PDB file of C-alpha atoms in Angstrom:
ATOM      1  CA  MET A   1     -23.073  10.375   8.930  1.00  0.00           C
ATOM      2  CA  THR A   2     -22.380  14.098   9.087  1.00  0.00           C
ATOM      3  CA  GLY A   3     -19.639  13.420  11.696  1.00  0.00           C
ATOM      4  CA  ILE A   4     -17.949  10.952   9.293  1.00  0.00           C
ATOM      5  CA  LEU A   5     -18.027  13.216   6.433  1.00  0.00           C
ATOM      6  CA  ASP A   6     -16.744  16.372   8.278  1.00  0.00           C
ATOM      7  CA  SER A   7     -13.828  14.460  10.150  1.00  0.00           C
ATOM      8  CA  VAL A   8     -12.067  12.270   7.792  1.00  0.00           C
ATOM      9  CA  ASN A   9      -9.632  14.853   6.661  1.00  0.00           C
ATOM     10  CA  GLN A  10      -8.705  15.939  10.305  1.00  0.00           C
ATOM     11  CA  ARG A  11      -8.259  12.243  11.199  1.00  0.00           C
ATOM     12  CA  THR A  12      -5.623  11.171   8.605  1.00  0.00           C
ATOM     13  CA  GLN A  13      -2.873  12.498  10.581  1.00  0.00           C
ATOM     14  CA  LEU A  14      -3.121   9.428  13.261  1.00  0.00           C
ATOM     15  CA  VAL A  15       0.087   8.690  14.706  1.00  0.00           C
ATOM     16  CA  GLY A  16       0.568   5.495  16.868  1.00  0.00           C
ATOM     17  CA  GLN A  17       2.271   2.299  17.477  1.00  0.00           C
ATOM     18  CA  ASN A  18       1.175  -0.145  14.623  1.00  0.00           C
ATOM     19  CA  ARG A  19      -2.007   1.371  14.769  1.00  0.00           C
ATOM     20  CA  LEU A  20      -4.671   2.637  11.961  1.00  0.00           C
ATOM     21  CA  GLU A  21      -8.106   4.079  11.464  1.00  0.00           C
ATOM     22  CA  LEU A  22     -10.406   2.235   9.334  1.00  0.00           C
ATOM     23  CA  LEU A  23     -13.228   3.988   7.414  1.00  0.00           C
ATOM     24  CA  THR A  24     -16.121   1.249   6.906  1.00  0.00           C
ATOM     25  CA  PHE A  25     -18.382   1.115   4.047  1.00  0.00           C
ATOM     26  CA  ARG A  26     -20.634  -1.173   2.141  1.00  0.00           C
ATOM     27  CA  LEU A  27     -21.108  -1.862  -1.600  1.00  0.00           C
ATOM     28  CA  MET A  28     -24.150  -3.683  -3.244  1.00  0.00           C
ATOM     29  CA  GLY A  29     -24.709  -6.072  -0.461  1.00  0.00           C
ATOM     30  CA  ARG A  30     -24.319  -6.703   3.180  1.00  0.00           C
ATOM     31  CA  GLN A  31     -20.689  -7.291   3.008  1.00  0.00           C
ATOM     32  CA  ARG A  32     -18.644  -4.585   4.964  1.00  0.00           C
ATOM     33  CA  TYR A  33     -15.225  -3.337   3.651  1.00  0.00           C
ATOM     34  CA  GLY A  34     -12.678  -0.978   4.968  1.00  0.00           C
ATOM     35  CA  ILE A  35      -9.845   1.453   3.701  1.00  0.00           C
ATOM     36  CA  ASN A  36      -7.335   3.252   5.742  1.00  0.00           C
ATOM     37  CA  VAL A  37      -8.216   6.703   6.656  1.00  0.00           C
ATOM     38  CA  PHE A  38      -4.499   7.711   5.716  1.00  0.00           C
ATOM     39  CA  LYS A  39      -5.540   7.471   2.163  1.00  0.00           C
ATOM     40  CA  VAL A  40      -8.708   9.248   2.337  1.00  0.00           C
ATOM     41  CA  LYS A  41      -8.920  12.738   1.431  1.00  0.00           C
ATOM     42  CA  GLU A  42     -12.824  13.484   1.401  1.00  0.00           C
ATOM     43  CA  VAL A  43     -16.327  11.616   1.449  1.00  0.00           C
ATOM     44  CA  LEU A  44     -18.898  13.123  -0.384  1.00  0.00           C
ATOM     45  CA  GLN A  45     -22.541  12.293  -1.579  1.00  0.00           C
ATOM     46  CA  CYS A  46     -22.079  11.295  -5.044  1.00  0.00           C
ATOM     47  CA  PRO A  47     -22.100  14.507  -7.250  1.00  0.00           C
ATOM     48  CA  LYS A  48     -23.622  14.603 -10.874  1.00  0.00           C
ATOM     49  CA  LEU A  49     -21.592  12.261 -12.997  1.00  0.00           C
ATOM     50  CA  THR A  50     -20.904  12.944 -16.710  1.00  0.00           C
ATOM     51  CA  SER A  51     -20.416  10.142 -19.051  1.00  0.00           C
ATOM     52  CA  MET A  52     -17.480  10.326 -21.711  1.00  0.00           C
ATOM     53  CA  PRO A  53     -16.687   8.404 -24.806  1.00  0.00           C
ATOM     54  CA  ASN A  54     -14.285   5.282 -24.203  1.00  0.00           C
ATOM     55  CA  LEU A  55     -14.457   5.171 -20.532  1.00  0.00           C
ATOM     56  CA  HIS A  56     -13.171   2.155 -18.772  1.00  0.00           C
ATOM     57  CA  ARG A  57     -16.094  -0.220 -18.157  1.00  0.00           C
ATOM     58  CA  LEU A  58     -15.259   0.017 -14.513  1.00  0.00           C
ATOM     59  CA  VAL A  59     -15.758   3.866 -14.463  1.00  0.00           C
ATOM     60  CA  LYS A  60     -19.146   5.010 -13.799  1.00  0.00           C
ATOM     61  CA  GLY A  61     -18.578   8.540 -14.947  1.00  0.00           C
ATOM     62  CA  VAL A  62     -16.357  11.770 -14.516  1.00  0.00           C
ATOM     63  CA  ALA A  63     -17.245  14.379 -11.639  1.00  0.00           C
ATOM     64  CA  HIS A  64     -15.973  17.829 -11.166  1.00  0.00           C
ATOM     65  CA  ILE A  65     -14.780  18.002  -7.404  1.00  0.00           C
ATOM     66  CA  ARG A  66     -12.864  20.910  -5.826  1.00  0.00           C
ATOM     67  CA  GLY A  67     -11.733  22.226  -9.299  1.00  0.00           C
ATOM     68  CA  HIS A  68     -10.677  18.916 -10.727  1.00  0.00           C
ATOM     69  CA  THR A  69     -11.991  16.388 -12.882  1.00  0.00           C
ATOM     70  CA  VAL A  70     -11.962  12.921 -11.344  1.00  0.00           C
ATOM     71  CA  SER A  71     -12.924   9.502 -12.592  1.00  0.00           C
ATOM     72  CA  VAL A  72     -15.271   7.716 -10.321  1.00  0.00           C
ATOM     73  CA  ILE A  73     -14.895   3.891 -10.166  1.00  0.00           C
ATOM     74  CA  ASP A  74     -17.732   1.721  -9.435  1.00  0.00           C
ATOM     75  CA  LEU A  75     -15.946  -0.321  -6.646  1.00  0.00           C
ATOM     76  CA  SER A  76     -18.826  -2.942  -6.570  1.00  0.00           C
ATOM     77  CA  LEU A  77     -18.305  -3.643 -10.138  1.00  0.00           C
ATOM     78  CA  ALA A  78     -14.514  -3.485 -10.078  1.00  0.00           C
ATOM     79  CA  ILE A  79     -14.177  -6.424  -7.642  1.00  0.00           C
ATOM     80  CA  GLY A  80     -16.699  -8.604  -9.615  1.00  0.00           C
ATOM     81  CA  GLY A  81     -20.135  -7.481  -8.089  1.00  0.00           C
ATOM     82  CA  ARG A  82     -23.067  -5.893  -9.343  1.00  0.00           C
ATOM     83  CA  PRO A  83     -22.934  -2.402 -10.716  1.00  0.00           C
ATOM     84  CA  THR A  84     -23.800   0.051  -8.284  1.00  0.00           C
ATOM     85  CA  THR A  85     -27.467   1.276  -8.325  1.00  0.00           C
ATOM     86  CA  ASP A  86     -29.223   4.695  -6.808  1.00  0.00           C
ATOM     87  CA  VAL A  87     -26.186   6.463  -7.743  1.00  0.00           C
ATOM     88  CA  ASP A  88     -27.951   9.786  -6.559  1.00  0.00           C
ATOM     89  CA  LYS A  89     -28.100   8.227  -3.059  1.00  0.00           C
ATOM     90  CA  ALA A  90     -24.467   6.810  -3.096  1.00  0.00           C
ATOM     91  CA  PHE A  91     -21.290   8.221  -1.922  1.00  0.00           C
ATOM     92  CA  VAL A  92     -17.675   8.764  -3.408  1.00  0.00           C
ATOM     93  CA  VAL A  93     -14.729   8.150  -1.229  1.00  0.00           C
ATOM     94  CA  ILE A  94     -11.943  10.561  -2.531  1.00  0.00           C
ATOM     95  CA  ALA A  95      -8.640   8.886  -1.778  1.00  0.00           C
ATOM     96  CA  GLU A  96      -4.822   9.293  -3.116  1.00  0.00           C
ATOM     97  CA  PHE A  97      -3.163   6.249  -4.424  1.00  0.00           C
ATOM     98  CA  ASN A  98       0.032   6.158  -6.108  1.00  0.00           C
ATOM     99  CA  ARG A  99       0.548   9.767  -6.696  1.00  0.00           C
ATOM    100  CA  THR A 100      -2.993  10.074  -8.145  1.00  0.00           C
ATOM    101  CA  ILE A 101      -6.228  11.066  -6.892  1.00  0.00           C
ATOM    102  CA  GLN A 102      -9.109   8.430  -7.157  1.00  0.00           C
ATOM    103  CA  ALA A 103     -12.887   8.340  -6.583  1.00  0.00           C
ATOM    104  CA  PHE A 104     -14.480   5.122  -5.571  1.00  0.00           C
ATOM    105  CA  LEU A 105     -18.466   4.966  -5.786  1.00  0.00           C
ATOM    106  CA  VAL A 106     -19.779   3.003  -2.754  1.00  0.00           C
ATOM    107  CA  SER A 107     -23.385   2.433  -1.692  1.00  0.00           C
ATOM    108  CA  SER A 108     -23.151   3.580   1.881  1.00  0.00           C
ATOM    109  CA  VAL A 109     -20.385   4.740   4.325  1.00  0.00           C
ATOM    110  CA  GLU A 110     -20.630   3.764   7.970  1.00  0.00           C
ATOM    111  CA  ARG A 111     -17.966   4.904  10.601  1.00  0.00           C
ATOM    112  CA  ILE A 112     -14.290   5.172  11.493  1.00  0.00           C
ATOM    113  CA  ILE A 113     -12.679   2.760  13.638  1.00  0.00           C
ATOM    114  CA  ASN A 114      -9.547   3.044  15.473  1.00  0.00           C
ATOM    115  CA  MET A 115      -7.685  -0.182  15.442  1.00  0.00           C
ATOM    116  CA  HIS A 116      -4.307  -2.223  15.935  1.00  0.00           C
ATOM    117  CA  TRP A 117      -2.614  -3.647  13.011  1.00  0.00           C
ATOM    118  CA  GLU A 118      -2.372  -6.951  14.800  1.00  0.00           C
ATOM    119  CA  ALA A 119      -6.204  -7.150  14.394  1.00  0.00           C
ATOM    120  CA  ILE A 120      -5.790  -6.787  10.525  1.00  0.00           C
ATOM    121  CA  LEU A 121      -4.978 -10.285   9.249  1.00  0.00           C
ATOM    122  CA  PRO A 122      -4.058 -11.659   5.785  1.00  0.00           C
ATOM    123  CA  PRO A 123      -6.912 -13.058   3.533  1.00  0.00           C
ATOM    124  CA  PRO A 124      -7.910 -16.557   4.262  1.00  0.00           C
ATOM    125  CA  GLN A 125      -5.982 -19.540   3.037  1.00  0.00           C
ATOM    126  CA  GLY A 126      -7.937 -21.033  -0.034  1.00  0.00           C
ATOM    127  CA  SER A 127      -9.181 -17.663  -1.239  1.00  0.00           C
ATOM    128  CA  GLY A 128      -7.546 -18.123  -4.601  1.00  0.00           C
ATOM    129  CA  LYS A 129      -5.640 -15.566  -6.725  1.00  0.00           C
ATOM    130  CA  ALA A 130      -8.776 -13.735  -8.186  1.00  0.00           C
ATOM    131  CA  HIS A 131      -9.746 -12.253  -5.023  1.00  0.00           C
ATOM    132  CA  TYR A 132      -9.367  -8.529  -4.345  1.00  0.00           C
ATOM    133  CA  LEU A 133      -8.492  -8.549  -0.867  1.00  0.00           C
ATOM    134  CA  THR A 134      -5.085  -7.465   0.975  1.00  0.00           C
ATOM    135  CA  ALA A 135      -6.410  -8.165   4.562  1.00  0.00           C
ATOM    136  CA  VAL A 136      -9.596  -9.046   6.777  1.00  0.00           C
ATOM    137  CA  THR A 137     -10.623  -8.018  10.216  1.00  0.00           C
ATOM    138  CA  ASN A 138     -13.418  -8.571  12.691  1.00  0.00           C
ATOM    139  CA  ILE A 139     -15.516  -5.739  13.716  1.00  0.00           C
ATOM    140  CA  ASP A 140     -18.708  -6.028  15.946  1.00  0.00           C
ATOM    141  CA  ASN A 141     -18.339 -10.034  15.084  1.00  0.00           C
ATOM    142  CA  GLU A 142     -18.605  -9.200  11.505  1.00  0.00           C
ATOM    143  CA  LEU A 143     -15.950  -9.966   8.852  1.00  0.00           C
ATOM    144  CA  VAL A 144     -14.680  -6.628   7.283  1.00  0.00           C
ATOM    145  CA  GLU A 145     -12.823  -6.816   3.967  1.00  0.00           C
ATOM    146  CA  ILE A 146      -9.865  -4.789   3.061  1.00  0.00           C
ATOM    147  CA  LEU A 147      -9.630  -4.313  -0.741  1.00  0.00           C
ATOM    148  CA  ASP A 148      -6.521  -4.459  -2.872  1.00  0.00           C
ATOM    149  CA  VAL A 149      -7.134  -1.095  -4.725  1.00  0.00           C
ATOM    150  CA  GLU A 150      -3.823  -1.441  -6.212  1.00  0.00           C
ATOM    151  CA  LYS A 151      -4.886  -4.367  -8.049  1.00  0.00           C
ATOM    152  CA  ILE A 152      -8.000  -2.594  -9.263  1.00  0.00           C
ATOM    153  CA  LEU A 153      -6.104   0.439 -10.287  1.00  0.00           C
ATOM    154  CA  ALA A 154      -3.789  -1.709 -12.165  1.00  0.00           C
ATOM    155  CA  GLU A 155      -6.538  -3.161 -14.239  1.00  0.00           C
ATOM    156  CA  ILE A 156      -7.951   0.112 -15.258  1.00  0.00           C
ATOM    157  CA  ALA A 157      -4.708   1.903 -15.864  1.00  0.00           C
ATOM    158  CA  PRO A 158      -1.747  -0.470 -15.922  1.00  0.00           C
ATOM    159  CA  VAL A 159       1.660   1.187 -14.948  1.00  0.00           C
ATOM    160  CA  ASP A 160       4.861   1.149 -17.129  1.00  0.00           C
ATOM    161  CA  GLU A 161       7.038  -1.479 -14.965  1.00  0.00           C
ATOM    162  CA  THR A 162      10.409  -1.012 -17.135  1.00  0.00           C
ATOM    163  CA  MET A 163      13.340   0.271 -15.346  1.00  0.00           C
ATOM    164  CA  ASP A 164      15.922   2.309 -16.999  1.00  0.00           C
ATOM    165  CA  SER A 165      18.714  -0.197 -17.853  1.00  0.00           C
ATOM    166  CA  ASN A 166      21.331   2.322 -16.996  1.00  0.00           C
ATOM    167  CA  ILE A 167      20.636   1.888 -13.359  1.00  0.00           C
ATOM    168  CA  GLY A 168      21.605  -1.546 -13.283  1.00  0.00           C
ATOM    169  CA  GLN A 169      24.766  -0.751 -15.218  1.00  0.00           C
ATOM    170  CA  GLU A 170      25.627   2.070 -12.744  1.00  0.00           C
ATOM    171  CA  ILE A 171      25.420  -0.023  -9.713  1.00  0.00           C
ATOM    172  CA  LYS A 172      27.380  -2.872 -11.313  1.00  0.00           C
ATOM    173  CA  GLN A 173      30.020  -0.398 -12.385  1.00  0.00           C
ATOM    174  CA  ALA A 174      30.272   1.480  -8.973  1.00  0.00           C
ATOM    175  CA  GLN A 175      30.714  -2.056  -7.169  1.00  0.00           C
ATOM    176  CA  LYS A 176      32.843  -3.758  -9.555  1.00  0.00           C
ATOM    177  CA  ASP A 177      35.792  -3.892  -7.192  1.00  0.00           C
ATOM    178  CA  LYS A 178      34.357  -5.070  -4.227  1.00  0.00           C
ATOM    179  CA  PRO A 179      31.899  -8.104  -3.438  1.00  0.00           C
ATOM    180  CA  VAL A 180      28.267  -7.438  -3.536  1.00  0.00           C
ATOM    181  CA  VAL A 181      25.322  -8.766  -1.870  1.00  0.00           C
ATOM    182  CA  ARG A 182      22.646  -8.866  -4.872  1.00  0.00           C
ATOM    183  CA  ARG A 183      19.643  -9.819  -2.934  1.00  0.00           C
ATOM    184  CA  ILE A 184      16.925  -7.750  -1.468  1.00  0.00           C
ATOM    185  CA  LEU A 185      14.139  -8.355   0.616  1.00  0.00           C
ATOM    186  CA  ILE A 186      10.655  -7.047  -0.344  1.00  0.00           C
ATOM    187  CA  ALA A 187       7.587  -6.942   1.805  1.00  0.00           C
ATOM    188  CA  ASP A 188       4.152  -5.913   0.534  1.00  0.00           C
ATOM    189  CA  ASP A 189       0.593  -7.212   1.086  1.00  0.00           C
ATOM    190  CA  SER A 190      -0.546  -6.249  -2.370  1.00  0.00           C
ATOM    191  CA  THR A 191       0.183  -9.106  -4.767  1.00  0.00           C
ATOM    192  CA  VAL A 192       0.116  -6.755  -7.761  1.00  0.00           C
ATOM    193  CA  ALA A 193       2.446  -4.129  -6.180  1.00  0.00           C
ATOM    194  CA  ARG A 194       4.808  -6.929  -4.793  1.00  0.00           C
ATOM    195  CA  LYS A 195       5.053  -8.302  -8.319  1.00  0.00           C
ATOM    196  CA  GLN A 196       5.802  -4.827  -9.657  1.00  0.00           C
ATOM    197  CA  VAL A 197       8.707  -4.310  -7.442  1.00  0.00           C
ATOM    198  CA  GLU A 198      10.075  -7.930  -7.832  1.00  0.00           C
ATOM    199  CA  ARG A 199      10.040  -7.689 -11.674  1.00  0.00           C
ATOM    200  CA  ALA A 200      11.765  -4.184 -11.332  1.00  0.00           C
ATOM    201  CA  ILE A 201      14.325  -5.294  -8.808  1.00  0.00           C
ATOM    202  CA  SER A 202      15.149  -8.473 -10.762  1.00  0.00           C
ATOM    203  CA  SER A 203      15.783  -6.409 -13.821  1.00  0.00           C
ATOM    204  CA  ILE A 204      18.940  -4.809 -12.805  1.00  0.00           C
ATOM    205  CA  GLY A 205      20.334  -8.180 -11.457  1.00  0.00           C
ATOM    206  CA  PHE A 206      19.098  -8.616  -7.992  1.00  0.00           C
ATOM    207  CA  GLU A 207      17.728 -11.730  -6.371  1.00  0.00           C
ATOM    208  CA  VAL A 208      14.316 -11.132  -4.448  1.00  0.00           C
ATOM    209  CA  VAL A 209      13.251 -12.638  -1.203  1.00  0.00           C
ATOM    210  CA  SER A 210       9.606 -11.698  -1.078  1.00  0.00           C
ATOM    211  CA  VAL A 211       7.214 -11.584   1.867  1.00  0.00           C
ATOM    212  CA  LYS A 212       3.330 -10.473   2.482  1.00  0.00           C
ATOM    213  CA  ASP A 213       3.619  -8.379   5.564  1.00  0.00           C
ATOM    214  CA  GLY A 214       5.814  -6.689   8.178  1.00  0.00           C
ATOM    215  CA  LYS A 215       5.512  -9.705  10.536  1.00  0.00           C
ATOM    216  CA  GLU A 216       6.515 -12.277   8.064  1.00  0.00           C
ATOM    217  CA  ALA A 217       9.386  -9.771   6.999  1.00  0.00           C
ATOM    218  CA  TYR A 218      10.729  -9.239  10.652  1.00  0.00           C
ATOM    219  CA  GLU A 219      10.573 -13.099  11.058  1.00  0.00           C
ATOM    220  CA  LYS A 220      12.472 -13.877   7.996  1.00  0.00           C
ATOM    221  CA  LEU A 221      15.190 -11.268   8.853  1.00  0.00           C
ATOM    222  CA  LEU A 222      15.464 -13.076  12.543  1.00  0.00           C
ATOM    223  CA  GLU A 223      15.895 -16.328  10.701  1.00  0.00           C
ATOM    224  CA  MET A 224      18.445 -15.298   8.441  1.00  0.00           C
ATOM    225  CA  SER A 225      20.292 -13.495  11.293  1.00  0.00           C
ATOM    226  CA  SER A 226      20.483 -16.628  13.105  1.00  0.00           C
ATOM    227  CA  GLN A 227      22.176 -18.130  10.176  1.00  0.00           C
ATOM    228  CA  GLY A 228      25.015 -15.623   9.918  1.00  0.00           C
ATOM    229  CA  SER A 229      25.442 -11.804   9.678  1.00  0.00           C
ATOM    230  CA  ILE A 230      22.434 -10.412   7.961  1.00  0.00           C
ATOM    231  CA  TYR A 231      24.635  -8.007   5.838  1.00  0.00           C
ATOM    232  CA  ASP A 232      26.210 -10.972   4.124  1.00  0.00           C
ATOM    233  CA  GLN A 233      22.791 -12.053   3.085  1.00  0.00           C
ATOM    234  CA  ILE A 234      20.731  -9.042   1.910  1.00  0.00           C
ATOM    235  CA  ALA A 235      21.626  -5.719   0.879  1.00  0.00           C
ATOM    236  CA  LEU A 236      18.556  -3.921   1.834  1.00  0.00           C
ATOM    237  CA  VAL A 237      14.936  -4.068   2.656  1.00  0.00           C
ATOM    238  CA  ILE A 238      12.077  -2.368   0.640  1.00  0.00           C
ATOM    239  CA  SER A 239       8.799  -2.350   2.602  1.00  0.00           C
ATOM    240  CA  ASP A 240       5.162  -1.103   2.002  1.00  0.00           C
ATOM    241  CA  ILE A 241       3.843   0.733   4.881  1.00  0.00           C
ATOM    242  CA  GLU A 242       0.190  -0.704   5.052  1.00  0.00           C
ATOM    243  CA  MET A 243       0.150  -4.203   5.787  1.00  0.00           C
ATOM    244  CA  PRO A 244      -1.569  -6.897   7.913  1.00  0.00           C
ATOM    245  CA  GLU A 245      -0.308  -7.582  11.463  1.00  0.00           C
ATOM    246  CA  MET A 246       2.462  -5.323  11.488  1.00  0.00           C
ATOM    247  CA  ASP A 247       3.038  -2.294   9.252  1.00  0.00           C
ATOM    248  CA  GLY A 248       6.051  -0.749   7.796  1.00  0.00           C
ATOM    249  CA  TYR A 249       6.734   1.824  10.299  1.00  0.00           C
ATOM    250  CA  THR A 250       6.628  -0.827  12.968  1.00  0.00           C
ATOM    251  CA  LEU A 251       8.766  -3.142  10.909  1.00  0.00           C
ATOM    252  CA  THR A 252      11.415  -0.453  10.659  1.00  0.00           C
ATOM    253  CA  ALA A 253      11.271   0.459  14.107  1.00  0.00           C
ATOM    254  CA  GLU A 254      11.722  -3.016  15.199  1.00  0.00           C
ATOM    255  CA  ILE A 255      14.686  -3.383  12.797  1.00  0.00           C
ATOM    256  CA  ARG A 256      16.360  -0.421  14.335  1.00  0.00           C
ATOM    257  CA  ARG A 257      15.762  -1.788  17.881  1.00  0.00           C
ATOM    258  CA  HIS A 258      17.375  -5.184  16.875  1.00  0.00           C
ATOM    259  CA  ALA A 259      21.250  -5.361  17.532  1.00  0.00           C
ATOM    260  CA  GLU A 260      22.003  -7.463  14.688  1.00  0.00           C
ATOM    261  CA  LEU A 261      19.514  -5.815  12.232  1.00  0.00           C
ATOM    262  CA  LYS A 262      19.886  -2.169  13.106  1.00  0.00           C
ATOM    263  CA  ASP A 263      22.089  -1.217  10.459  1.00  0.00           C
ATOM    264  CA  LEU A 264      19.911  -2.595   7.414  1.00  0.00           C
ATOM    265  CA  TYR A 265      19.020  -0.047   5.021  1.00  0.00           C
ATOM    266  CA  VAL A 266      15.216   0.224   4.757  1.00  0.00           C
ATOM    267  CA  ILE A 267      13.348   2.063   2.005  1.00  0.00           C
ATOM    268  CA  LEU A 268       9.700   2.466   2.643  1.00  0.00           C
ATOM    269  CA  HIS A 269       7.624   2.097  -0.785  1.00  0.00           C
ATOM    270  CA  SER A 270       4.002   2.929  -0.294  1.00  0.00           C
ATOM    271  CA  SER A 271       0.739   4.276  -2.092  1.00  0.00           C
ATOM    272  CA  LEU A 272       0.432   6.710   0.615  1.00  0.00           C
ATOM    273  CA  SER A 273       1.990   9.837   0.105  1.00  0.00           C
ATOM    274  CA  GLY A 274       2.292  13.584   1.627  1.00  0.00           C
ATOM    275  CA  VAL A 275       4.538  15.192   4.238  1.00  0.00           C
ATOM    276  CA  PHE A 276       3.147  12.913   7.014  1.00  0.00           C
ATOM    277  CA  ASN A 277       5.294  10.010   5.595  1.00  0.00           C
ATOM    278  CA  GLN A 278       8.459  12.056   5.394  1.00  0.00           C
ATOM    279  CA  ALA A 279       8.063  12.944   9.308  1.00  0.00           C
ATOM    280  CA  MET A 280       7.248   9.180  10.024  1.00  0.00           C
ATOM    281  CA  VAL A 281      10.177   8.035   8.095  1.00  0.00           C
ATOM    282  CA  GLU A 282      12.399   9.959  10.158  1.00  0.00           C
ATOM    283  CA  ARG A 283      10.545   8.927  13.493  1.00  0.00           C
ATOM    284  CA  VAL A 284      11.069   5.234  12.840  1.00  0.00           C
ATOM    285  CA  GLY A 285      14.624   5.477  11.341  1.00  0.00           C
ATOM    286  CA  ALA A 286      13.608   4.537   7.680  1.00  0.00           C
ATOM    287  CA  ASN A 287      16.403   5.687   5.308  1.00  0.00           C
ATOM    288  CA  SER A 288      13.979   6.791   2.589  1.00  0.00           C
ATOM    289  CA  PHE A 289      10.497   6.911   1.417  1.00  0.00           C
ATOM    290  CA  ILE A 290       9.432   6.189  -2.413  1.00  0.00           C
ATOM    291  CA  ALA A 291       5.912   6.788  -3.319  1.00  0.00           C
ATOM    292  CA  LYS A 292       4.549   4.026  -5.765  1.00  0.00           C
ATOM    293  CA  PHE A 293       5.113   3.291  -8.487  1.00  0.00           C
ATOM    294  CA  ASN A 294       7.770   4.704 -10.502  1.00  0.00           C
ATOM    295  CA  PRO A 295      10.306   2.119 -11.249  1.00  0.00           C
ATOM    296  CA  ASP A 296      13.224   4.418 -12.181  1.00  0.00           C
ATOM    297  CA  GLU A 297      12.635   6.346  -8.688  1.00  0.00           C
ATOM    298  CA  LEU A 298      12.772   2.831  -6.947  1.00  0.00           C
ATOM    299  CA  GLY A 299      15.955   1.973  -8.748  1.00  0.00           C
ATOM    300  CA  ASN A 300      17.537   5.180  -7.967  1.00  0.00           C
ATOM    301  CA  ALA A 301      16.748   4.593  -4.426  1.00  0.00           C
ATOM    302  CA  VAL A 302      18.270   1.410  -4.623  1.00  0.00           C
ATOM    303  CA  LYS A 303      21.352   2.687  -6.179  1.00  0.00           C
ATOM    304  CA  THR A 304      21.696   5.548  -3.574  1.00  0.00           C
ATOM    305  CA  ALA A 305      21.604   2.895  -0.738  1.00  0.00           C
ATOM    306  CA  LEU A 306      24.288   0.633  -2.397  1.00  0.00           C
ATOM    307  CA  ILE A 307      26.599   3.237  -3.795  1.00  0.00           C
ATOM    308  CA  LYS A 308      28.255   4.569  -0.657  1.00  0.00           C
TER     309      LYS A 308
END
């Protein structure tokens, strides 16, 4: 356990070809869960928690960690399970999501596993709409569930999805004298995140082609290119980074390698953040990186792509 706690920060800089490192943990039961180490800043024995008035029911308490006051979310309760007991023996996973630092209370932390994104699969069909999964995988002949943390955070603190209407008007004004392809491909494995982007893009007058992961996005692009020039069919691609089967970095690299797709404008849009992403954006050839989720920043990134 000490090795895990000491090494998480150092191992978040994994750079590979469609690979990730998964930190596995358990909640109130035998089921194993996973989170991408890229998002993990630290793992700690649960510190003393302070209760405060009007806390969300999913927040176990507030902790003072490294000079910051952080809300500690009971992850078991957040996905519809039992509240976490034995808090003194539990752990908190400190992670960075969507520009904020979050602390997730878990019952136990196990180990870090180096994996290929191809081994990370979409949730099984028939899971329904109420589940909190973005993906599943098999480790040691045991199912490991990867949680849709963005869905959990959206339920606790919904974000403003309204985009400045002037952005759409500026795009229309700049392109009024030439034909415009008003369709954008969006790839994101989180249902909540995908819907947020869809609503924002639709609000400025664009049709959306929506897919659930990088592999599906690449296959869709190939299908479209077989029917004619891809540049006559979509204006650009907005892709998440962490996705089952093929991540956003690999999707971008594949687009750049394909003769009929290589000039597509690609915006990587992710809850991952930090200077690491900028280095990877340049390495795989993406045009820009936007951290989730600020609708105006996303809209301005689209405007930059289209007004040349």
